[in-house]
Amino acid sequence: MSAKIALITGANRGLGLEAARQLLQKGVKVILTSRDPVKGEAAVRSLQHEYPHATFLPLDISQPKQIQALFEKIHHLYGHLDILINNAAITHASPARLPAQRMANTILQADIEELKAVFDTNVWGTLLLTQTMLPLLLKSNAGRIINLSSELGSIQLQADPASPIYHVKKFGYNSSKTMVNLLTVYLQEALRATTVSAYTVSPGWVKTTMGTADALLEIPEGARIIVQAALEEVPTLQFFTHQWQTIPW
């Protein structure tokens, strides 16, 4: 049987790069993407000495023309896609505009243009990429769409004063992940009669550039649930984090 083909956005570092490594270890052909071609090429070179099936293609998911160009390239090279991992996301377009501390409510200082920029990548870019790649995923015997979310996007946890994330109210990023969760719920219903499944997973609080060194989990731990959702028989219609703990929507 031919190897599965996976596409990972934002894969030049952190969780995306580690998920690529773990998938390559399992024999999957992985296409890594990054909006920075120099960093993306460097990431792939770091893998190729051991995993020659790692390839890089440039992609800024906030740019529709780049999404279409990527579709055409994958269609030409492979003809189908088995796994789409929507990992690329930003916290802010201009970080200096918002408070840096983790425990903060940014709703009163939030700049509308800043929020639009976050949604352009985290929500609309993710949705357009998924719509564009769907014809390739439908050619797979068992296509998978894995949307990376966060417990910070859980409305129930955000509303509960007893929740450990109650005071982490970064409105732009958190609300974009709430939308990613809703996007997944809609995809699950829309794809119910097809060979493609959609999942939302949260890697947990991971020691990435976004998560900071204060986070609880190492990058390989956070990436593990992404790889499991891509390759294993996992539950649908729920929102999971590391070790398959359920998160309320």
Short mmCIF file of C-alpha atoms in Angstrom, two decimals:
data_model
loop_
_atom_site.label_atom_id
_atom_site.label_comp_id
_atom_site.label_asym_id
_atom_site.label_seq_id
_atom_site.Cartn_x
_atom_site.Cartn_y
_atom_site.Cartn_z
CA MET A 1 0.00 0.00 0.00
CA SER A 2 1.37 3.44 -0.89
CA ALA A 3 2.33 5.81 1.88
CA LYS A 4 -0.18 8.32 3.17
CA ILE A 5 0.36 11.95 2.18
CA ALA A 6 -0.02 14.66 4.81
CA LEU A 7 -0.03 18.45 4.52
CA ILE A 8 0.88 20.50 7.61
CA THR A 9 0.56 24.26 7.74
CA GLY A 10 2.89 26.38 9.85
CA ALA A 11 5.38 23.51 10.02
CA ASN A 12 8.71 25.32 10.12
CA ARG A 13 8.95 25.06 13.91
CA GLY A 14 7.27 23.93 17.11
CA LEU A 15 4.27 21.63 17.00
CA GLY A 16 3.99 21.61 13.21
CA LEU A 17 7.61 20.56 12.74
CA GLU A 18 7.42 17.94 15.48
CA ALA A 19 4.16 16.52 14.10
CA ALA A 20 5.89 16.25 10.73
CA ARG A 21 8.79 14.38 12.33
CA GLN A 22 6.50 11.93 14.12
CA LEU A 23 4.45 11.29 10.97
CA LEU A 24 7.61 10.72 8.93
CA GLN A 25 8.75 8.21 11.53
CA LYS A 26 5.54 6.30 10.79
CA GLY A 27 6.16 6.25 7.04
CA VAL A 28 3.90 9.13 6.03
CA LYS A 29 5.00 11.43 3.20
CA VAL A 30 4.79 14.92 4.67
CA ILE A 31 4.47 18.27 2.91
CA LEU A 32 5.54 21.02 5.29
CA THR A 33 4.40 24.58 4.62
CA SER A 34 5.43 27.93 6.02
CA ARG A 35 4.80 31.54 5.07
CA ASP A 36 8.57 32.13 5.38
CA PRO A 37 10.26 30.09 2.60
CA VAL A 38 13.74 30.42 4.14
CA LYS A 39 12.62 29.01 7.49
CA GLY A 40 10.50 26.35 5.77
CA GLU A 41 13.37 25.12 3.61
CA ALA A 42 15.66 25.02 6.66
CA ALA A 43 13.09 22.97 8.58
CA VAL A 44 12.80 20.43 5.77
CA ARG A 45 16.57 20.15 5.43
CA SER A 46 16.74 19.31 9.14
CA LEU A 47 14.50 16.30 8.43
CA GLN A 48 15.59 15.12 5.00
CA HIS A 49 18.86 13.46 6.01
CA GLU A 50 16.76 10.91 7.88
CA TYR A 51 13.41 11.25 6.11
CA PRO A 52 13.77 11.89 2.36
CA HIS A 53 9.97 11.97 1.93
CA ALA A 54 9.80 15.36 3.66
CA THR A 55 9.10 18.18 1.22
CA PHE A 56 8.45 21.90 1.53
CA LEU A 57 5.98 24.14 -0.28
CA PRO A 58 5.47 27.82 0.60
CA LEU A 59 2.10 28.93 1.96
CA ASP A 60 0.66 31.94 3.74
CA ILE A 61 -2.87 30.75 4.47
CA SER A 62 -4.15 34.32 4.60
CA GLN A 63 -3.39 34.61 0.86
CA PRO A 64 -6.01 32.92 -1.40
CA LYS A 65 -3.72 32.88 -4.46
CA GLN A 66 -1.10 30.92 -2.52
CA ILE A 67 -3.73 28.42 -1.39
CA GLN A 68 -4.82 27.83 -4.98
CA ALA A 69 -1.22 27.48 -6.13
CA LEU A 70 -0.59 24.91 -3.40
CA PHE A 71 -3.65 22.90 -4.46
CA GLU A 72 -2.44 22.80 -8.04
CA LYS A 73 1.04 21.72 -6.98
CA ILE A 74 -0.20 18.88 -4.76
CA HIS A 75 -2.68 17.79 -7.41
CA HIS A 76 0.14 17.64 -9.95
CA LEU A 77 2.62 15.85 -7.66
CA TYR A 78 0.33 13.37 -5.87
CA GLY A 79 -3.21 13.54 -7.20
CA HIS A 80 -4.72 13.20 -3.74
CA LEU A 81 -4.24 14.04 -0.06
CA ASP A 82 -4.85 11.83 2.97
CA ILE A 83 -4.26 14.17 5.91
CA LEU A 84 -4.67 17.94 6.29
CA ILE A 85 -3.34 19.37 9.54
CA ASN A 86 -4.46 22.97 10.02
CA ASN A 87 -1.75 24.04 12.44
CA ALA A 88 -0.83 27.57 11.27
CA ALA A 89 -2.06 30.31 13.59
CA ILE A 90 -1.04 33.67 14.98
CA THR A 91 -1.76 35.26 18.34
CA HIS A 92 -1.49 38.86 17.11
CA ALA A 93 -0.52 40.59 13.90
CA SER A 94 1.13 43.40 15.91
CA PRO A 95 2.02 42.00 19.36
CA ALA A 96 3.09 45.35 20.78
CA ARG A 97 -0.48 46.66 20.63
CA LEU A 98 -1.78 44.31 23.31
CA PRO A 99 -0.69 43.50 26.89
CA ALA A 100 2.05 40.88 27.02
CA GLN A 101 1.00 39.22 30.29
CA ARG A 102 -0.78 35.87 30.03
CA MET A 103 -3.44 36.67 32.64
CA ALA A 104 -5.21 39.56 30.94
CA ASN A 105 -8.54 40.48 29.41
CA THR A 106 -7.85 42.32 26.16
CA ILE A 107 -11.42 43.03 25.04
CA LEU A 108 -11.33 46.75 25.92
CA GLN A 109 -7.98 47.38 24.19
CA ALA A 110 -8.58 45.13 21.18
CA ASP A 111 -8.00 46.83 17.85
CA ILE A 112 -10.54 45.81 15.20
CA GLU A 113 -7.99 45.69 12.38
CA GLU A 114 -5.78 43.53 14.56
CA LEU A 115 -8.66 41.14 15.19
CA LYS A 116 -9.41 40.96 11.47
CA ALA A 117 -5.77 40.03 10.78
CA VAL A 118 -5.88 37.22 13.36
CA PHE A 119 -9.11 35.87 11.88
CA ASP A 120 -7.74 36.13 8.34
CA THR A 121 -5.13 33.52 9.27
CA ASN A 122 -6.67 31.44 12.04
CA VAL A 123 -10.23 31.20 10.74
CA TRP A 124 -10.77 32.32 7.15
CA GLY A 125 -7.41 30.99 5.97
CA THR A 126 -8.06 27.66 7.65
CA LEU A 127 -11.54 27.46 6.14
CA LEU A 128 -10.44 28.40 2.62
CA LEU A 129 -7.54 25.96 2.68
CA THR A 130 -9.86 23.18 3.85
CA GLN A 131 -12.43 23.96 1.15
CA THR A 132 -9.71 24.08 -1.50
CA MET A 133 -8.04 20.83 -0.46
CA LEU A 134 -11.29 18.91 -0.02
CA PRO A 135 -11.38 17.50 -3.60
CA LEU A 136 -7.95 15.96 -2.95
CA LEU A 137 -9.01 14.60 0.45
CA LEU A 138 -12.11 13.03 -1.09
CA LYS A 139 -9.82 10.95 -3.30
CA SER A 140 -8.37 9.31 -0.18
CA ASN A 141 -9.87 6.11 1.21
CA ALA A 142 -10.02 7.75 4.63
CA GLY A 143 -9.21 11.46 4.54
CA ARG A 144 -8.56 13.31 7.79
CA ILE A 145 -8.85 17.01 8.60
CA ILE A 146 -7.17 17.90 11.90
CA ASN A 147 -7.88 21.40 13.17
CA LEU A 148 -5.54 22.63 15.90
CA SER A 149 -7.48 24.47 18.56
CA SER A 150 -6.98 25.37 22.21
CA GLU A 151 -8.85 25.06 25.47
CA LEU A 152 -8.68 28.86 25.41
CA GLY A 153 -11.40 28.65 22.76
CA SER A 154 -13.82 26.80 25.04
CA ILE A 155 -16.72 29.10 25.89
CA GLN A 156 -17.64 26.98 28.89
CA LEU A 157 -14.14 27.17 30.39
CA GLN A 158 -13.91 30.89 29.63
CA ALA A 159 -17.20 31.46 31.48
CA ASP A 160 -16.34 29.41 34.58
CA PRO A 161 -14.50 31.37 37.31
CA ALA A 162 -13.18 28.06 38.67
CA SER A 163 -11.53 27.21 35.36
CA PRO A 164 -7.69 27.39 35.24
CA ILE A 165 -7.93 29.47 32.06
CA TYR A 166 -10.68 31.82 33.23
CA HIS A 167 -8.36 34.83 33.45
CA VAL A 168 -6.58 34.16 30.13
CA LYS A 169 -8.85 36.29 27.95
CA LYS A 170 -6.80 37.20 24.88
CA PHE A 171 -9.87 38.00 22.82
CA GLY A 172 -8.45 37.80 19.30
CA TYR A 173 -6.67 34.46 19.57
CA ASN A 174 -9.18 32.82 21.90
CA SER A 175 -12.23 33.77 19.86
CA SER A 176 -10.51 32.61 16.68
CA LYS A 177 -10.10 29.17 18.26
CA THR A 178 -13.76 29.19 19.29
CA MET A 179 -14.52 29.70 15.61
CA VAL A 180 -12.18 26.86 14.65
CA ASN A 181 -14.16 24.61 16.99
CA LEU A 182 -17.41 25.66 15.34
CA LEU A 183 -15.85 25.19 11.92
CA THR A 184 -15.03 21.60 12.88
CA VAL A 185 -18.55 20.90 14.13
CA TYR A 186 -19.97 22.11 10.83
CA LEU A 187 -17.42 20.10 8.84
CA GLN A 188 -18.27 16.95 10.76
CA GLU A 189 -21.92 17.29 9.77
CA ALA A 190 -21.19 18.33 6.18
CA LEU A 191 -18.78 15.42 5.60
CA ARG A 192 -20.82 12.76 7.40
CA ALA A 193 -21.65 10.84 4.22
CA THR A 194 -18.12 11.03 2.78
CA THR A 195 -14.80 9.25 3.38
CA VAL A 196 -13.37 12.37 5.08
CA SER A 197 -13.44 12.93 8.85
CA ALA A 198 -12.80 16.20 10.72
CA TYR A 199 -11.39 16.56 14.23
CA THR A 200 -10.52 19.35 16.63
CA VAL A 201 -7.66 18.72 19.05
CA SER A 202 -5.76 20.89 21.49
CA PRO A 203 -2.13 19.99 22.15
CA GLY A 204 -2.39 21.54 25.61
CA TRP A 205 -0.12 24.24 27.01
CA VAL A 206 3.14 23.46 25.20
CA LYS A 207 6.60 25.03 25.42
CA THR A 208 6.53 26.64 21.99
CA THR A 209 7.25 30.23 21.02
CA MET A 210 3.53 30.89 21.39
CA GLY A 211 3.15 28.87 24.60
CA THR A 212 6.35 30.25 26.22
CA ALA A 213 8.85 28.42 28.41
CA ASP A 214 6.36 28.54 31.31
CA ALA A 215 4.15 25.93 29.64
CA LEU A 216 3.61 22.50 31.16
CA LEU A 217 4.24 20.20 28.19
CA GLU A 218 7.22 19.54 25.96
CA ILE A 219 6.71 19.84 22.21
CA PRO A 220 6.80 16.06 21.48
CA GLU A 221 4.04 15.52 24.04
CA GLY A 222 1.87 18.19 22.47
CA ALA A 223 2.42 16.87 18.95
CA ARG A 224 1.47 13.32 19.89
CA ILE A 225 -2.30 13.93 19.90
CA ILE A 226 -2.05 15.54 16.45
CA VAL A 227 -0.40 12.43 15.05
CA GLN A 228 -2.84 10.11 16.81
CA ALA A 229 -5.80 12.02 15.38
CA ALA A 230 -4.22 11.78 11.93
CA LEU A 231 -3.52 8.05 11.96
CA GLU A 232 -5.47 6.19 14.64
CA GLU A 233 -9.12 5.31 15.20
CA VAL A 234 -10.23 8.16 17.42
CA PRO A 235 -13.60 9.42 18.66
CA THR A 236 -15.43 12.08 16.69
CA LEU A 237 -17.87 14.82 17.70
CA GLN A 238 -15.80 15.77 20.77
CA PHE A 239 -12.98 18.18 21.57
CA PHE A 240 -9.86 16.55 23.00
CA THR A 241 -6.53 17.56 24.45
CA HIS A 242 -3.41 15.55 25.34
CA GLN A 243 -3.99 12.03 26.73
CA TRP A 244 -7.49 12.26 25.20
CA GLN A 245 -8.95 14.37 27.95
CA THR A 246 -12.28 15.85 26.87
CA ILE A 247 -12.62 19.65 26.73
CA PRO A 248 -16.08 21.25 26.77
CA TRP A 249 -16.92 23.10 23.57
#
